Coordinates of C-alpha atoms and ligand atoms in Angstrom, one line a residue:
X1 CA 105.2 93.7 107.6
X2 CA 102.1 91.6 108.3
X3 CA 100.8 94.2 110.8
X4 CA 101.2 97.0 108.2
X5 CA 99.6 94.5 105.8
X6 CA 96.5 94.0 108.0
X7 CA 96.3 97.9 108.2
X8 CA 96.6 98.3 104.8
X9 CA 93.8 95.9 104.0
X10 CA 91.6 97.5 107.0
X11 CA 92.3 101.3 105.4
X12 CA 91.0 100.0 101.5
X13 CA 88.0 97.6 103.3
X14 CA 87.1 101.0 105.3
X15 CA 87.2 103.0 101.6
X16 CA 84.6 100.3 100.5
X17 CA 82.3 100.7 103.4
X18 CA 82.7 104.5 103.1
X19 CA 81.1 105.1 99.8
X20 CA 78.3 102.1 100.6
X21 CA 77.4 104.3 103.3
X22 CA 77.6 107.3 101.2
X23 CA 75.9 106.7 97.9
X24 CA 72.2 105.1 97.1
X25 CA 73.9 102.7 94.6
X26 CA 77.5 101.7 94.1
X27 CA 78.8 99.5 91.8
X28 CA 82.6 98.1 92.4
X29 CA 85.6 96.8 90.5
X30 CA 86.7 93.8 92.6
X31 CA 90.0 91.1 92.8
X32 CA 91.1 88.0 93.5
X33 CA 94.0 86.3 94.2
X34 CA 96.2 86.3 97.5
X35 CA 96.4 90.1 97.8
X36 CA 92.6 91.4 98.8
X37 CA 92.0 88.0 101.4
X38 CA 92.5 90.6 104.0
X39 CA 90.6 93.2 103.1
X40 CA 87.7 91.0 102.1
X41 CA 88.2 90.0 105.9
X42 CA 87.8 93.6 107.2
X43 CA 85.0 94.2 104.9
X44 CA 82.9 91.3 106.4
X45 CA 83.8 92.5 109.8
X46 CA 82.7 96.0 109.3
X47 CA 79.6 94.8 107.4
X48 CA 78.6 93.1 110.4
X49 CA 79.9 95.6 113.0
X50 CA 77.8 98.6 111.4
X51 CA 75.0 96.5 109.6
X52 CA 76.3 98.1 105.7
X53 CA 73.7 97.1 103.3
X54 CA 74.8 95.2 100.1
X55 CA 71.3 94.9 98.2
X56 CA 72.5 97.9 96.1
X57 CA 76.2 97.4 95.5
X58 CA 76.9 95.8 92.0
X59 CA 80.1 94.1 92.3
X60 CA 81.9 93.7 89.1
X61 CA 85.0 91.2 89.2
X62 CA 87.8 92.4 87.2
X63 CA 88.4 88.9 85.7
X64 CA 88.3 85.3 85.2
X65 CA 89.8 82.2 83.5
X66 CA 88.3 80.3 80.5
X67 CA 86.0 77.7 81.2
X68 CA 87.5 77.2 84.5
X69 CA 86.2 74.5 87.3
X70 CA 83.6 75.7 89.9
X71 CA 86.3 75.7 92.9
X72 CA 89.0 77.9 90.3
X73 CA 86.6 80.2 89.7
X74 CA 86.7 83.6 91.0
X75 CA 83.2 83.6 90.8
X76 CA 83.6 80.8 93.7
X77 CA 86.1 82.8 95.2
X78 CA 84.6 86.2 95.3
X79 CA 81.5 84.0 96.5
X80 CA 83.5 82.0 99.3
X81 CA 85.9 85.1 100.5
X82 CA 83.0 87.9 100.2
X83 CA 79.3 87.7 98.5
X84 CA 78.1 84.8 100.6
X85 CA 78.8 86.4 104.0
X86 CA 78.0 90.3 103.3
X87 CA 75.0 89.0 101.4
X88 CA 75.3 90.5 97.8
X89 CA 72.2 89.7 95.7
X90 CA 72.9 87.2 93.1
X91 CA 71.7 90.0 90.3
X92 CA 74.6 92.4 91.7
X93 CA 77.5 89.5 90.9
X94 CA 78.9 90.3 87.6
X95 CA 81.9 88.4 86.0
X96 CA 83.2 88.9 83.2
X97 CA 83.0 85.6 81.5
X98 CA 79.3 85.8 82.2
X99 CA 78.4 88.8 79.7
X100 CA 79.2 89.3 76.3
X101 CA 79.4 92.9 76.9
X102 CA 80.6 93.4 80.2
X103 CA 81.7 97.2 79.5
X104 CA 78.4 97.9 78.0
X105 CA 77.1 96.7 81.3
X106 CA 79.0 99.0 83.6
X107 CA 77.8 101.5 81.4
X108 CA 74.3 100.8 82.0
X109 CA 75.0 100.8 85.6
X110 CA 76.0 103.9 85.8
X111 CA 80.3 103.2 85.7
X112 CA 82.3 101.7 88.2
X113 CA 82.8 103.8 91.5
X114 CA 85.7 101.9 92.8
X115 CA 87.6 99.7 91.4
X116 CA 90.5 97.3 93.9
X117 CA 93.5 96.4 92.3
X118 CA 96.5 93.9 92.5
X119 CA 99.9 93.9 90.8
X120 CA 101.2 91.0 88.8
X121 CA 104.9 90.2 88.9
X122 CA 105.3 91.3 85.3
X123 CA 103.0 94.7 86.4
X124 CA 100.2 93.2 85.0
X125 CA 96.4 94.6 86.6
X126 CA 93.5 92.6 86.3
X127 CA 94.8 90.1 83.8
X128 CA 96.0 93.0 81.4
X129 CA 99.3 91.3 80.5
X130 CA 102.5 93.3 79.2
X131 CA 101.5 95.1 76.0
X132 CA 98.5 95.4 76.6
X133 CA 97.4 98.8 75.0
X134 CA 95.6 101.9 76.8
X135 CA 92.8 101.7 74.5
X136 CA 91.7 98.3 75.7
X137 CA 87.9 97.2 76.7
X138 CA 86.9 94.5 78.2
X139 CA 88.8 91.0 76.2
X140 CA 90.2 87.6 76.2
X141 CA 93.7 87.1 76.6
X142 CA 96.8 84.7 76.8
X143 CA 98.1 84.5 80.3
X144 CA 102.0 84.8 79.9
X145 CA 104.1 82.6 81.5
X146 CA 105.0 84.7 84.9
X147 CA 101.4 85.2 85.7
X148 CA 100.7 81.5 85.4
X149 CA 103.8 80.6 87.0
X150 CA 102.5 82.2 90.4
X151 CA 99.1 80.9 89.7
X152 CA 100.6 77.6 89.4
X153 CA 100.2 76.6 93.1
X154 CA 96.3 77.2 93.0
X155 CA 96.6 74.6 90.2
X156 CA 99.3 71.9 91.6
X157 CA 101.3 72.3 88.8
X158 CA 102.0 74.8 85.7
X159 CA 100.9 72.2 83.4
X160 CA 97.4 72.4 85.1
X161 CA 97.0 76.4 85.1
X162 CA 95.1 77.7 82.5
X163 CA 96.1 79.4 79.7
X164 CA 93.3 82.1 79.4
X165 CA 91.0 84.5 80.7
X166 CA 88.9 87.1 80.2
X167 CA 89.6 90.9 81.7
X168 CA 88.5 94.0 81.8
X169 CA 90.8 96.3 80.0
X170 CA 92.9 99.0 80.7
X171 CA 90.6 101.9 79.5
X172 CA 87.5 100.0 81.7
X173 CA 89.4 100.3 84.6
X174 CA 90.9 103.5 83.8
X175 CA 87.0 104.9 83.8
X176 CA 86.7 104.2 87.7
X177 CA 86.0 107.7 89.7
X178 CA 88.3 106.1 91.9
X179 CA 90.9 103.3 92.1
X180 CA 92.8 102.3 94.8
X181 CA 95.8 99.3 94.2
X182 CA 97.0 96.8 96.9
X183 CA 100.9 95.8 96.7
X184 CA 102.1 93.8 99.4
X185 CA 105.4 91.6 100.1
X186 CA 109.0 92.3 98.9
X187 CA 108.8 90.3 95.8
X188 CA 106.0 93.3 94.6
X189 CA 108.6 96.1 95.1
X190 CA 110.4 96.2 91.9
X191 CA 108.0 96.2 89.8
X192 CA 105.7 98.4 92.5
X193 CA 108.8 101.0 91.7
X194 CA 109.2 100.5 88.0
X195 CA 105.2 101.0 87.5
X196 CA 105.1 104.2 89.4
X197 CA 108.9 105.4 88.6
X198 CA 109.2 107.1 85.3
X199 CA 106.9 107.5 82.3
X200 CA 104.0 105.3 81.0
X201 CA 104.8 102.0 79.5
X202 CA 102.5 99.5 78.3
X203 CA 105.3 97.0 79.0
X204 CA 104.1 97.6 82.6
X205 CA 100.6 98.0 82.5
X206 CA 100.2 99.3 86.1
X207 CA 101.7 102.4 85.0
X208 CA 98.9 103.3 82.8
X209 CA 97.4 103.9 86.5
X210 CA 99.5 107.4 86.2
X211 CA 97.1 108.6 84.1
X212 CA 94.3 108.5 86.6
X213 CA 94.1 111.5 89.0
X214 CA 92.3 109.7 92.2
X215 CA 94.8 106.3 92.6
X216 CA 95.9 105.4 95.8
X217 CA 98.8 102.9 96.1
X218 CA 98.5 101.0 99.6
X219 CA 102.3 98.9 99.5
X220 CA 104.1 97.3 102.6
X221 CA 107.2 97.5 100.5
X222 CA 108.0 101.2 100.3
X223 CA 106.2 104.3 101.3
X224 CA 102.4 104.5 100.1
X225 CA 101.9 106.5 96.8
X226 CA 99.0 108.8 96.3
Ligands
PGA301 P1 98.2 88.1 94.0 O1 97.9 88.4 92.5 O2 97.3 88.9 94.9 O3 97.8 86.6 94.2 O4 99.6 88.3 94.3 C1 97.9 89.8 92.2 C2 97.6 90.0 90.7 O5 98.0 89.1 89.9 O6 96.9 90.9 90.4

């Protein structure tokens, strides 16, 4: 499984470097959490293997706490696990809880190229939380208590894991030319299965993704979807 991990993460890191290589300016969705380390990995590889130049990719995280501490921040993260080592200008760092209109901004960029997705236990993407609607920009939201429950570790305790955050919403995401969505581990599969089984259901916010036409699902738990 970890081999077909690492594979997975090297396929989505090569999709990045493709379409840096192919287009004048690109402007990306990114994640956090456990899921893209990998690929983040592979992307700093190839950048240094065939010299791919950052200056014009605008990297747009796809969320972040409230108020969080400098070393919880995905911010630091996204600085720490890619920016600092592929050498993405400070202008080109976006997060969410640094603009008041982060969808305007995307806008004005020209709209995300490629956005990289996880999965939440509860089918959550980004931090769009069960319920969430389709029509949904970028917001501030309640994290529910699954999603903080496997954040908890990061904190030391569930006590200490925040409560909020700020996300880009379903219909932001939705407006990437192309999305592709990492899954890995068998504690993903169930709710992998439910997202992409039948129907759409906001109770399972990943399946909104069925209503996109160029989403590929890279999963070590099942066969790959799209
Ligand atoms: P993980 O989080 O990569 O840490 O499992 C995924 C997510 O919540 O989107």
């Amino acid at each position: 499984m970890t081999e077909k991990k690492d594979e997975l993460s090297a396929i989505a890191a090569g999709k990045i470097a493709a379409i840096i290589r192919e287009k004048k300016t690109v402007n990306l969705g990114l994640p956090t959490g456990k899921t893209p380390l990998l690929m983040y990995q592979h992307l700093i590889r190839l950048t240094k293997q065939d010299g791919l130049d950052w200056s014009s990719v605008q990297c747009f995280a796809l969320d972040e706490y409230l108020h969080p501490s400098k070393e919880h921040s995905f911010q630091t993260y996204l600085e720490t696990n890619l920016y600092d080592h592929v050498g993405v200008p400070k202008a080109n760092q976006h997060n969410p809880a640094m603009t008041d209109n982060y969808d305007q901004l995307i806008t004005e960029h020209g709209g995300l190229d490629l956005t990289i997705l996880g999965i939440g236990l509860n089918g959550h993407i980004a931090f769009n939380e069960p319920g969430t609607p389709r029509l949904s920009f970028t917001q501030c939201i309640w994290l529910q208590e699954t999603s903080r429950k496997a954040l908890s570790s990061t904190f030391g305790s569930l006590e200490a894991t925040p409560k909020t955050a700020v996300t880009m919403g379903i219909s932001t995401i939705l407006s990437s030319q192309s999305i592709v969505m990492l899954a890995f581990g068998l504690d993903k599969k169930e709710i992998v299965e439910r997202a992409f089984g039948n129907g759409v259901n906001p109770e399972i916010p990943a399946s909104f993704l069925k209503l996109h036409n160029t989403v590929s699902v890279l999963t070590d738990c099942g066969s790959a979807i799209g």
